[in-house]
Tab-separated table of C-alpha atoms in Angstrom:
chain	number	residue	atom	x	y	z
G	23	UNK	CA	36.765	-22.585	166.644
G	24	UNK	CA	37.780	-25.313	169.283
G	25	UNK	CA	40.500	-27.686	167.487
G	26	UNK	CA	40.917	-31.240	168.204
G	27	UNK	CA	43.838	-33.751	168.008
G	28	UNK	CA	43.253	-36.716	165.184
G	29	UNK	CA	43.214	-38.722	167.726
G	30	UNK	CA	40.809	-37.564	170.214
G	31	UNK	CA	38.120	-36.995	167.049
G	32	UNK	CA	38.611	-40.713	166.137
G	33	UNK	CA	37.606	-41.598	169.190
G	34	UNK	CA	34.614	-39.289	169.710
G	35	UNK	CA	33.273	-39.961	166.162
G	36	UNK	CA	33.649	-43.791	167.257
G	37	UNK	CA	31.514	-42.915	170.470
G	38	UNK	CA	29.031	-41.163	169.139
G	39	UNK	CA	28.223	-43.106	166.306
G	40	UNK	CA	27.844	-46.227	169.261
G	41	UNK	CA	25.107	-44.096	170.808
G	42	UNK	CA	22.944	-42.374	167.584
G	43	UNK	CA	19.809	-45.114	167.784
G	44	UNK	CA	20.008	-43.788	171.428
G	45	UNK	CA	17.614	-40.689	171.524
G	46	UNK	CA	17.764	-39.542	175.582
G	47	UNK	CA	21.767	-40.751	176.288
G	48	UNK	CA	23.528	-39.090	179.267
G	49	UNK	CA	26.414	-39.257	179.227
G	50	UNK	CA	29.109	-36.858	179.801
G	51	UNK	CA	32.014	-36.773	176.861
G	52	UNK	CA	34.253	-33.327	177.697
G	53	UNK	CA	36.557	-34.150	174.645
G	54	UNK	CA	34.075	-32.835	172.303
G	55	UNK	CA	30.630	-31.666	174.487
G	56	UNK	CA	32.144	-28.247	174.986
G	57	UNK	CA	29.773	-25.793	175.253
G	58	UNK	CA	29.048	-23.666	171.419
G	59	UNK	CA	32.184	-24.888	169.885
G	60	UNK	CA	32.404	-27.077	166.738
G	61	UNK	CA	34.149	-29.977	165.765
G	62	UNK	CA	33.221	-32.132	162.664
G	63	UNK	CA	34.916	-35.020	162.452
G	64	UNK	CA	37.509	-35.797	160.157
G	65	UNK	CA	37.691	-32.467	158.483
G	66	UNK	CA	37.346	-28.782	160.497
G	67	UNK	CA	35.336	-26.090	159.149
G	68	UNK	CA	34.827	-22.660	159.272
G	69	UNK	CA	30.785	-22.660	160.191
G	70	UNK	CA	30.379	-18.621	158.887
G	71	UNK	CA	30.545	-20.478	155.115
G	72	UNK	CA	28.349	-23.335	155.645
G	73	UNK	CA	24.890	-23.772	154.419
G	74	UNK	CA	22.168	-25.622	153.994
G	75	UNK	CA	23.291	-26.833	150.355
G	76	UNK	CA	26.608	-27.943	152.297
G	77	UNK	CA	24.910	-29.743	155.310
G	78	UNK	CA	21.381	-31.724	155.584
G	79	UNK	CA	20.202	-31.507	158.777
G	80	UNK	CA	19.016	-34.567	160.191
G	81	UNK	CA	17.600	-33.818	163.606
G	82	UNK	CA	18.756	-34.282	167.312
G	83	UNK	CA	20.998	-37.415	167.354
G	84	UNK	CA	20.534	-37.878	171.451
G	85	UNK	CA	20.647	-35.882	174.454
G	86	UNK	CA	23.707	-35.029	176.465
G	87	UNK	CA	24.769	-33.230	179.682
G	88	UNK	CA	25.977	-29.624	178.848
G	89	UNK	CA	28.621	-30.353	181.875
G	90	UNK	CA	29.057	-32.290	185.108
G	91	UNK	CA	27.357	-29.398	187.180
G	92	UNK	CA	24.557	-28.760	184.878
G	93	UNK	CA	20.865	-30.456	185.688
G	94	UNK	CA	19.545	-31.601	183.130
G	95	UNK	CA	19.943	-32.310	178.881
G	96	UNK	CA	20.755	-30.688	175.717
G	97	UNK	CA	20.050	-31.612	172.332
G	98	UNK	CA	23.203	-32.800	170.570
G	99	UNK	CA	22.103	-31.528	166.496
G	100	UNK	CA	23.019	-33.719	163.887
G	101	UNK	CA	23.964	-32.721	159.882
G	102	UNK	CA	25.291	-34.845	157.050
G	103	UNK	CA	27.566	-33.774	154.270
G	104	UNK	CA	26.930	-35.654	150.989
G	105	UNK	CA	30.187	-33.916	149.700
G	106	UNK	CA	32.378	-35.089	152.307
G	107	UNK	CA	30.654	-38.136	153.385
G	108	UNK	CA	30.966	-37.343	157.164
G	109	UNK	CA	28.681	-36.239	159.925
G	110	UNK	CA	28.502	-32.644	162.082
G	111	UNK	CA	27.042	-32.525	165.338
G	112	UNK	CA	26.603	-29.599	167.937
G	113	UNK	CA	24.978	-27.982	171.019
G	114	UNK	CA	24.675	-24.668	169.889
G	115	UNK	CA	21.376	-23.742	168.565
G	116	UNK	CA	22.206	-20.734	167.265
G	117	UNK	CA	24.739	-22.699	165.027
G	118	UNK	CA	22.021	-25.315	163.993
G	119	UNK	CA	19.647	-22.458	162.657
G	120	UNK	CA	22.483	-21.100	160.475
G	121	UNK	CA	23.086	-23.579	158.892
G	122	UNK	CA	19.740	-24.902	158.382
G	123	UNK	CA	18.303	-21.155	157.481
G	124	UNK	CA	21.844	-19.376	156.167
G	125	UNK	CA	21.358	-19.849	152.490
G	126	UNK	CA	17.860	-18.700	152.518
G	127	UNK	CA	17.895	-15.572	154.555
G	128	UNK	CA	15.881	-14.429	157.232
G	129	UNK	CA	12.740	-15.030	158.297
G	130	UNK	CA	10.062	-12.782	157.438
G	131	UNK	CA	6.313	-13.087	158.917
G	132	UNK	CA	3.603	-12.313	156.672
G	133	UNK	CA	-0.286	-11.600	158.252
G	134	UNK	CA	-2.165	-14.480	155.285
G	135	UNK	CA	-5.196	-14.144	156.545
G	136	UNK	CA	-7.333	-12.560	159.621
G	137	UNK	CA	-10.462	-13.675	161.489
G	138	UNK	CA	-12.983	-11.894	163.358
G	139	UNK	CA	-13.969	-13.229	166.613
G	140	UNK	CA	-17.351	-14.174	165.470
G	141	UNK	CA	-16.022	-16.211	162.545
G	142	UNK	CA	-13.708	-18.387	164.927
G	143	UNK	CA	-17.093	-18.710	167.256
G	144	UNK	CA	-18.622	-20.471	164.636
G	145	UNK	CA	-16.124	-21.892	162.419
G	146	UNK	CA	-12.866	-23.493	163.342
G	147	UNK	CA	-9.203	-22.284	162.093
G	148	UNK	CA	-8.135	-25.181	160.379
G	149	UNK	CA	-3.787	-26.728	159.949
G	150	UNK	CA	-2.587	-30.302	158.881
G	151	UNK	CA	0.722	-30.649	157.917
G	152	UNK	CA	2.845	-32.845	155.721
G	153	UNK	CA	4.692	-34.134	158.590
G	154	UNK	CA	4.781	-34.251	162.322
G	155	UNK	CA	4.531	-30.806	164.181
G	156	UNK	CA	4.371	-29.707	167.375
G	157	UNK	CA	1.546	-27.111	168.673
G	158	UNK	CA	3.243	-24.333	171.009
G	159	UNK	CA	1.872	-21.597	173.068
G	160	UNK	CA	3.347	-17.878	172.495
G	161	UNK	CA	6.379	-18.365	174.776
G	162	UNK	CA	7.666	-21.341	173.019
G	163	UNK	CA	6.734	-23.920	175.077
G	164	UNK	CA	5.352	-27.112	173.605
G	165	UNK	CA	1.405	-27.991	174.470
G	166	UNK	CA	1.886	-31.366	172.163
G	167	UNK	CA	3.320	-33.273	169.089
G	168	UNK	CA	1.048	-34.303	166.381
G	169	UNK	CA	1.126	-36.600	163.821
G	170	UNK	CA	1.631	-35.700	159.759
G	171	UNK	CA	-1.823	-35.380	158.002
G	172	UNK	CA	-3.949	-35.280	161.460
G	173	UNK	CA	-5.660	-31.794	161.200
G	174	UNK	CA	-6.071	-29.388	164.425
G	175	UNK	CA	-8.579	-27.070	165.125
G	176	UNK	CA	-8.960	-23.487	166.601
G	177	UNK	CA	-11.833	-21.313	167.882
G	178	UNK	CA	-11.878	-17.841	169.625
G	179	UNK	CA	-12.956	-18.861	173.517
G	180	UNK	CA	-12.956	-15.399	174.562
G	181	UNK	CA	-10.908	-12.795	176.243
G	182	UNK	CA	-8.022	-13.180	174.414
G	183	UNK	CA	-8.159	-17.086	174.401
G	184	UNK	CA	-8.095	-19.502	171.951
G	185	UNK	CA	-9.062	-22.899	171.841
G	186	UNK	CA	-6.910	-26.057	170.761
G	187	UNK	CA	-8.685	-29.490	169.837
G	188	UNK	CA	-9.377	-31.825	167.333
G	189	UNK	CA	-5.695	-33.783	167.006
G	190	UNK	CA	-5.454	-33.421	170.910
G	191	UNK	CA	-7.736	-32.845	173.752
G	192	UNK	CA	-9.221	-29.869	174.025
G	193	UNK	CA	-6.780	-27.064	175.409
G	194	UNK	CA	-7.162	-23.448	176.475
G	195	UNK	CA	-3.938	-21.306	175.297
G	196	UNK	CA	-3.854	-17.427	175.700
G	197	UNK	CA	-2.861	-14.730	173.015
G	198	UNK	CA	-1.283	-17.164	170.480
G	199	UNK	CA	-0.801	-20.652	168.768
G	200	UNK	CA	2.172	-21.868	167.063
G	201	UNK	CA	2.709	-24.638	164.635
G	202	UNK	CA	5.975	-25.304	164.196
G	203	UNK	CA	8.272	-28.776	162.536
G	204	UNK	CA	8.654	-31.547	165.176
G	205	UNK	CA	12.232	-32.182	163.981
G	206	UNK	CA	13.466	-28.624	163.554
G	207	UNK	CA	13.503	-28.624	160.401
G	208	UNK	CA	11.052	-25.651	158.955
G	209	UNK	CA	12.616	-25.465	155.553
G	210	UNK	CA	10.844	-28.656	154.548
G	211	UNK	CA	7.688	-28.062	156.432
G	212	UNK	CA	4.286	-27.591	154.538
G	213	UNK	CA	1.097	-26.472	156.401
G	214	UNK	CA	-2.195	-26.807	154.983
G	215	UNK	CA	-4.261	-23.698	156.094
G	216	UNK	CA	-7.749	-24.944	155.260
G	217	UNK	CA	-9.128	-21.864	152.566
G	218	UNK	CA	-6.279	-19.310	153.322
G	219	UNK	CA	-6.938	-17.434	150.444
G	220	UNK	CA	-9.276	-16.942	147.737
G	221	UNK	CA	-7.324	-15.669	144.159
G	222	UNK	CA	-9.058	-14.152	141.102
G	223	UNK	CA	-8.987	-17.979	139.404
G	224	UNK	CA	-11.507	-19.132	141.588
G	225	UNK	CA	-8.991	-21.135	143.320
G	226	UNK	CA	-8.146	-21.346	147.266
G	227	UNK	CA	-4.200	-21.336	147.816
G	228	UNK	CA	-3.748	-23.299	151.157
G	229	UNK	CA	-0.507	-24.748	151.378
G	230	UNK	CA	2.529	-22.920	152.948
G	231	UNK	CA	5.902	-23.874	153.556
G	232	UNK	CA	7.704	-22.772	157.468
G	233	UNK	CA	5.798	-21.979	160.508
G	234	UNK	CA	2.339	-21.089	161.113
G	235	UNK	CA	0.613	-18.973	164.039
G	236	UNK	CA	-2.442	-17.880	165.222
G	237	UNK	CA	-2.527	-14.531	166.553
G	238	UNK	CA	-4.692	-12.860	168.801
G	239	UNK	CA	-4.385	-8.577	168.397
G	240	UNK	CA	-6.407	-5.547	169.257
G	241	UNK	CA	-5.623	-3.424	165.833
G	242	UNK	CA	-6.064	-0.083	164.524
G	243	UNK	CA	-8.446	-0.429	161.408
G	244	UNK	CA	-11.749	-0.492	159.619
G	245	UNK	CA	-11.455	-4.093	157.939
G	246	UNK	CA	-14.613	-5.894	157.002
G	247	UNK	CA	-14.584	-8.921	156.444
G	248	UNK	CA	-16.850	-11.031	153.838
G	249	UNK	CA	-16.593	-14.597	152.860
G	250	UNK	CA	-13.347	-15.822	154.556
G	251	UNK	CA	-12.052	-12.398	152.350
G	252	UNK	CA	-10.884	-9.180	153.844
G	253	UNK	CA	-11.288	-5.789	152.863
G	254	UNK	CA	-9.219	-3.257	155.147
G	255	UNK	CA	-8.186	0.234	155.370
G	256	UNK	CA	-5.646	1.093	158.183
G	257	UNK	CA	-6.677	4.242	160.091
G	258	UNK	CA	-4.748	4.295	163.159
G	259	UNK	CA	-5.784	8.184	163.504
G	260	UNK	CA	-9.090	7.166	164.693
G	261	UNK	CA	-7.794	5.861	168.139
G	262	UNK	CA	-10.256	3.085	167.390
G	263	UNK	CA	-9.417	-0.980	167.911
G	264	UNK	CA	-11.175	-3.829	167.669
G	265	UNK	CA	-10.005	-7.075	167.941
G	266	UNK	CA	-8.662	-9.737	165.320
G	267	UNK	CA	-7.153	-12.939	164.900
G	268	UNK	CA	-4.230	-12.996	162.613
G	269	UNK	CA	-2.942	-16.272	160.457
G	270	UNK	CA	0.673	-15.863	160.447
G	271	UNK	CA	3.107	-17.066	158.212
G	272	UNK	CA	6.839	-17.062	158.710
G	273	UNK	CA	9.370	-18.133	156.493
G	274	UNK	CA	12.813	-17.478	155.057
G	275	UNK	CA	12.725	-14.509	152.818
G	276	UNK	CA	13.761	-16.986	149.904
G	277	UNK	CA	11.013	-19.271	150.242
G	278	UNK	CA	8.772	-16.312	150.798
G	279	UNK	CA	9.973	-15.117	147.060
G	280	UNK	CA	9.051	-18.337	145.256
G	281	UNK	CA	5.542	-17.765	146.439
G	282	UNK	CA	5.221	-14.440	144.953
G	283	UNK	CA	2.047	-14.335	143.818
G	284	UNK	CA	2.301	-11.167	141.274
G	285	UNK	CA	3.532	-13.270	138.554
G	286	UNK	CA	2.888	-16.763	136.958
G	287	UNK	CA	6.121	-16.871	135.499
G	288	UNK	CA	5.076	-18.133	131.885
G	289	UNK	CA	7.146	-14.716	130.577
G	290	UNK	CA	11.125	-14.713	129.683
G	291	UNK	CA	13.349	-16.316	132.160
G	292	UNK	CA	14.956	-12.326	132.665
G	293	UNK	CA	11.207	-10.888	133.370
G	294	UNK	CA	11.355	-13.888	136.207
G	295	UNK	CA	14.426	-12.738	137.540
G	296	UNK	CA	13.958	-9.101	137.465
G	297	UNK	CA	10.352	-9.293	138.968
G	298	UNK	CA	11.327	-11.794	141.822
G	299	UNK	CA	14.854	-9.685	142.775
G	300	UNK	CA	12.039	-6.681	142.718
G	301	UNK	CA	10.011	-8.818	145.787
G	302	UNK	CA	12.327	-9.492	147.457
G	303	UNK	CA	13.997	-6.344	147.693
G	304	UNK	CA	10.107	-5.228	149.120
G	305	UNK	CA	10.168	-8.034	150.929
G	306	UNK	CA	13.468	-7.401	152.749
G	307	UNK	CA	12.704	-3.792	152.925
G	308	UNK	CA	9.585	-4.723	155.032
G	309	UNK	CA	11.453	-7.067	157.302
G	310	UNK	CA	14.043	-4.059	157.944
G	311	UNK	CA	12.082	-1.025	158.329
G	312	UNK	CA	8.196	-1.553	158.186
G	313	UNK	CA	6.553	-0.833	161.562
G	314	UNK	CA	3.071	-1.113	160.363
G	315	UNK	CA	1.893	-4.330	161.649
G	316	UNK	CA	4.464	-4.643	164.589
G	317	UNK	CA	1.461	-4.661	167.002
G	318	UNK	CA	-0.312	-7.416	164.604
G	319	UNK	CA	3.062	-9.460	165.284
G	320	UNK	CA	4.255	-9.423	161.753
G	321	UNK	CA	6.275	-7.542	158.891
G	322	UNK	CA	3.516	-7.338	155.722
G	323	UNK	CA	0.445	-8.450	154.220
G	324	UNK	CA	-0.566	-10.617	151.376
G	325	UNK	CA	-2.253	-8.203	149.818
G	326	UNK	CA	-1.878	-5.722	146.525
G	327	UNK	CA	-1.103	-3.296	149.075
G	328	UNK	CA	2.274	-4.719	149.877
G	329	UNK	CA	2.489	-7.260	147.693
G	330	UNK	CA	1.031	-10.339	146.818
G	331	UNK	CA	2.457	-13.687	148.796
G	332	UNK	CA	0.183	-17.006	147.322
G	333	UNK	CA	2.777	-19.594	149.298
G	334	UNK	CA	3.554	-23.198	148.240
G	335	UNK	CA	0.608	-23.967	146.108
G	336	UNK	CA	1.245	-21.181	143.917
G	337	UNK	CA	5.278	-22.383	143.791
G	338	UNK	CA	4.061	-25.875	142.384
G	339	UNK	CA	1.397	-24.110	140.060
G	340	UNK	CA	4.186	-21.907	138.709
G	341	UNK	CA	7.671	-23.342	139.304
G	342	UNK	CA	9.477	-21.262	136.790
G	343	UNK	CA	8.807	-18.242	139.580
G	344	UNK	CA	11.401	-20.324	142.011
G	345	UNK	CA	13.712	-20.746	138.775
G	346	UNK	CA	13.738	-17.280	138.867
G	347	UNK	CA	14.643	-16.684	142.135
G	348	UNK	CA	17.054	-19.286	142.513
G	349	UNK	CA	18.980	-17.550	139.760
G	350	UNK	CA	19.013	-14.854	141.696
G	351	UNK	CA	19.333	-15.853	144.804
G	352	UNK	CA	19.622	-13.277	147.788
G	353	UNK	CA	19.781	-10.444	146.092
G	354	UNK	CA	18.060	-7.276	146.652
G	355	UNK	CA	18.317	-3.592	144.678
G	356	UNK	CA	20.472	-0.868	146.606
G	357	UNK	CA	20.971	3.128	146.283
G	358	UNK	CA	24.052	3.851	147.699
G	359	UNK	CA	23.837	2.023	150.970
G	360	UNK	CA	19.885	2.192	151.105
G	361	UNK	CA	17.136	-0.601	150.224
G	362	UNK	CA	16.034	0.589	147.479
G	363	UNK	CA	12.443	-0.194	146.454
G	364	UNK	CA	11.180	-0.290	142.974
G	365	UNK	CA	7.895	0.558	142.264
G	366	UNK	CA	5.631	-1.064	139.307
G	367	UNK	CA	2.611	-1.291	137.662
G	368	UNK	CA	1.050	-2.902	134.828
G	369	UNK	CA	1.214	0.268	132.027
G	370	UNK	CA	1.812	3.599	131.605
G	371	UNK	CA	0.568	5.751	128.693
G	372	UNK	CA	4.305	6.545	127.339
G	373	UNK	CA	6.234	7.365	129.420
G	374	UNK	CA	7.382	6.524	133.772
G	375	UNK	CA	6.517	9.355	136.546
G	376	UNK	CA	8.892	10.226	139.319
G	377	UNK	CA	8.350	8.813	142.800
G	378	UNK	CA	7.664	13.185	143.600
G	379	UNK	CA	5.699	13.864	140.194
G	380	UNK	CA	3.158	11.255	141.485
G	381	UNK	CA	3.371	11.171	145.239
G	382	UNK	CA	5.119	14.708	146.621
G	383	UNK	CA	8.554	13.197	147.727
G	384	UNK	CA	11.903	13.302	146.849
G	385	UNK	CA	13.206	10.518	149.265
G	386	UNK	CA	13.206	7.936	146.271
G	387	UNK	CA	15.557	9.576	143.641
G	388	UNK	CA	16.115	6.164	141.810
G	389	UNK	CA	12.663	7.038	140.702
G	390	UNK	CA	13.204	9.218	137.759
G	391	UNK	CA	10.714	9.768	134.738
G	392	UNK	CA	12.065	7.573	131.630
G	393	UNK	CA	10.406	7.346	127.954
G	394	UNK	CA	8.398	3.580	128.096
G	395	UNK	CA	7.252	2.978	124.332
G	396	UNK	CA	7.576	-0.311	125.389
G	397	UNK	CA	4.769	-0.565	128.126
G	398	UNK	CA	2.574	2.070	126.491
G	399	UNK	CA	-1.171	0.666	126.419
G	400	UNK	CA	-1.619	2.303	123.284
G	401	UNK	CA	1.723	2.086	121.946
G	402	UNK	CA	3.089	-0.469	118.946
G	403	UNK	CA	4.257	-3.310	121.212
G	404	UNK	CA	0.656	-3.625	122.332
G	405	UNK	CA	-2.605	-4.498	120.280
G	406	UNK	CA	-5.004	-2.467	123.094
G	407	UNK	CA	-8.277	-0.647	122.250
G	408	UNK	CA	-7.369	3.277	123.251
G	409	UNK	CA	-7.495	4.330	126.873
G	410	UNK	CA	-6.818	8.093	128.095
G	411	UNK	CA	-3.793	8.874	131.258
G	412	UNK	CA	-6.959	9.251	133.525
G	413	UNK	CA	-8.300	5.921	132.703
G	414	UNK	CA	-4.848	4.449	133.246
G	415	UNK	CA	-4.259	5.747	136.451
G	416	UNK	CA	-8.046	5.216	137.431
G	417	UNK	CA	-7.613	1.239	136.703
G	418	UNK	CA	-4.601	1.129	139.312
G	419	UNK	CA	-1.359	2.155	137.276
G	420	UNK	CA	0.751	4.623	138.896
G	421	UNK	CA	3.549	4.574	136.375
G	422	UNK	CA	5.775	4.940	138.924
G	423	UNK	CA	9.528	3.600	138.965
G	424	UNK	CA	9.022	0.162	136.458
G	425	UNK	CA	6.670	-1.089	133.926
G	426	UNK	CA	5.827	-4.707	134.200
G	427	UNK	CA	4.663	-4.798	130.995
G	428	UNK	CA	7.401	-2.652	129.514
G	429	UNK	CA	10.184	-5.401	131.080
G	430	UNK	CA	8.069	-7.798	129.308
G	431	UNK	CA	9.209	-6.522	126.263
G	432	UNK	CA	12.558	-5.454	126.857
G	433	UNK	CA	12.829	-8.732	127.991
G	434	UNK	CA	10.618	-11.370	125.096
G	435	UNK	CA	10.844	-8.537	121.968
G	436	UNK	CA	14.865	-6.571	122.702
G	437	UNK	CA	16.352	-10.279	124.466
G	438	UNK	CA	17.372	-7.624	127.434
G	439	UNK	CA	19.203	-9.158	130.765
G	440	UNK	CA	17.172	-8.817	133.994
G	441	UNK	CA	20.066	-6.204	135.047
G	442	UNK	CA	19.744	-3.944	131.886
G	443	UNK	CA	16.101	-3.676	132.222
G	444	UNK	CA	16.505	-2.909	135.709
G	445	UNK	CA	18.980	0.002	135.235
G	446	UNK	CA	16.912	1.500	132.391
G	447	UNK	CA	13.650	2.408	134.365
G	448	UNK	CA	15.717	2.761	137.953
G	449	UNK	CA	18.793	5.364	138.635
G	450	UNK	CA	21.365	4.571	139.435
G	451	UNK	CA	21.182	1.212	141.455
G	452	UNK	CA	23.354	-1.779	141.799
G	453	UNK	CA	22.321	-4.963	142.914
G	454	UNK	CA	23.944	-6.776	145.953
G	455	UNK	CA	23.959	-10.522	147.799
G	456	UNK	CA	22.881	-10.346	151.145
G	457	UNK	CA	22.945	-13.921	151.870
């Protein structure tokens, strides 16, 4: 990190702070505009243990040569620290989305919702957002800003095109649309994604925090679908495509967990933690070694086939979920060194099956067989007219690795911690921060 006298830092803070109402200033300071360094002024920091809890971004504070010989501007980033009372500011991107993103991991992009080409023929793709954006084409360059609450609109214009209007005039872009925060700031963004998905209340779950995209992909698959729903069944053996048009979400892995939309979070503060440490391990796991959707552009689905992601709506509906997380912030289940993904259905009929008892392998050995009296549909914890194994399994429970309903118990009934419940349907596992 680049030190500076007292001196010199007086002086730059006193020069800078001249020039902040100044939004396109050119001038050329090289006592602190050196090139990915940091100074803050009046205290020095080590930026690999700063976070967003530490410093509130507040957007590009001007514009400043990089150097003498350099055409051109960059954007000078600003933060504020409540705890010290003093301002940051810096040059280096890469710095600015650490800070802003560090506490709340990486991003992950999750596929919320597909189109056929016919459906964006005749109906539009529909974003607002809760304040300004900026529309961008898929190599980052911006097409225009738009104003908080004015809603754009998308349609499929053929051969891979798509076509912008509504909040601007109307604009041809190729392969891919971004939405994206005017001020850099994604972590407060909200998008409204007009009927992005349809949940068994009868309710439509539109809002999402981050960015947004619209993808256009030639996939592998045999989806139908029916009423803004889709029903799909991957087959890439077929050699078959057809094309699609992906709504994409990405967000920090963090934010993505306090949508998870398998829970509603009414249960034991411990289930909460448990089951939201359990998605994001899946979550992360997806991120770091799912290849599945690569061509589709992102790293897993909101559906019960990965997991269920029901975004900011469903984080207002059901805010002990984020509680949950945020108690647990960052950290994911490990075996050994691995990811370590944990299985889990709604019942079993005594008793947990092994990851190779149900499915042939033995590359999940954390996924042992363990007496479960405690999520047993016909067991004493539960008042459940009798159903046989086969029905069980027929109705969707695997038994495999956890019992949701079995934590639930541990959990309201045997006032277990998250960890204990954990470690008593999974082998040995430990639980680790990764951010």
């Amino acid at each position: 990190m680049k030190r500076a006298n007292s001196e010199a830092m007086n002086k730059t803070k006193t020069q800078l702070d001249s020039v902040l109402s100044k939004p396109d200033y050119r001038k050329y300071w090289g006592v602190f505009l050196l090139s990915f360094f940091v100074v803050i002024f009046g205290a020095l920091f080590d930026i690999n243990k700063a976070s967003a809890t530490t410093w509130a971004y507040k957007g590009i504070a001007f514009y400043a040569y990089n150097n003498k010989s350099t055409e051109g501007t960059k954007p000078v980033y600003k933060f504020y620290s409540s705890s010290r009372s003093t301002y940051f500011y810096t040059i280096s991107k890469s710095q600015k989305d650490k800070l802003i993103n560090g506490s709340y991991g990486r991003s992950i992009k999750v596929g919320i919702k597909l189109h056929t080409p016919a459906e964006l023929r005749d109906n539009s793709f529909r974003i607002k957002a809760n304040k300004n954006y900026v529309i961008k084409n898929k190599n980052g360059n911006i097409i225009s800003k738009v104003s908080a609450g004015t809603r754009t609109r998308v349609k499929y214009d053929g051969n891979g095109n798509l076509r912008v209007y509504s909040s601007i005039p109307k604009t041809i872009v190729n392969g891919e649309v971004r939405f994206e925060a005017a001020d850099g700031n994604n972590l407060s963004m909200i998008f409204d994604v007009y009927h992005a998905q349809y949940r068994y209340d009868g309710n439509y779950y539109d809002n999402y925090r981050g960015k947004i995209k619209l993808k256009y992909s030639k996939t592998y698959d045999n989806c139908t679908v029916r009423y803004g729903r889709d029903y799909c069944g991957y087959n890439r053996s077929t050699g078959k495509k057809r094309v699609l048009i992906w709504a994409i979400n990405e967000i920090p892995l963090e934010q993505y967990t306090w949508g998870m939309g398998e829970i509603t979070g009414t249960g034991p503060m411990e289930y909460n933690k448990l089951m939201t440490t359990v998605y994001r391990t899946y979550g992360y796991w997806w991120y770091r070694k799912g290849t599945k959707y690569s061509d589709e552009g992102f790293d897993l689905r909101s559906t019960s086939g990965n997991q269920i992601y029901s975004g900011y709506d469903w984080e207002v509906k059901y805010p002990r979920i984020k509680k949950g997380a945020q108690s647990t912030r960052g950290k994911i289940v490990k075996y050994s060194s691995r990811i370590a993904i944990v299985p889990y259905s709604s019942w079993t009929d005594g008793r947990t099956r092994s990851f190779k008892e149900r499915w042939g392998s033995t590359n999940y050995p954390w996924c042992q067989s363990v007496p479960d009296p405690y999520g047993d549909y016909n067991g004493k914890y539960w008042d459940k007219p009798y159903m046989s194994t086969r029905k069980l399994v027929n109705a969707g429970n695997h038994m495999v690795g956890m019992s949701a309903h079995g934590a639930l118990t541990l959990a309201h009934d045997k006032d277990w911690g998250w960890k204990k419940i954990l470690n008593y349907y999974i082998n040995n596992v430990r639980t680790v921060r990764i951010y």
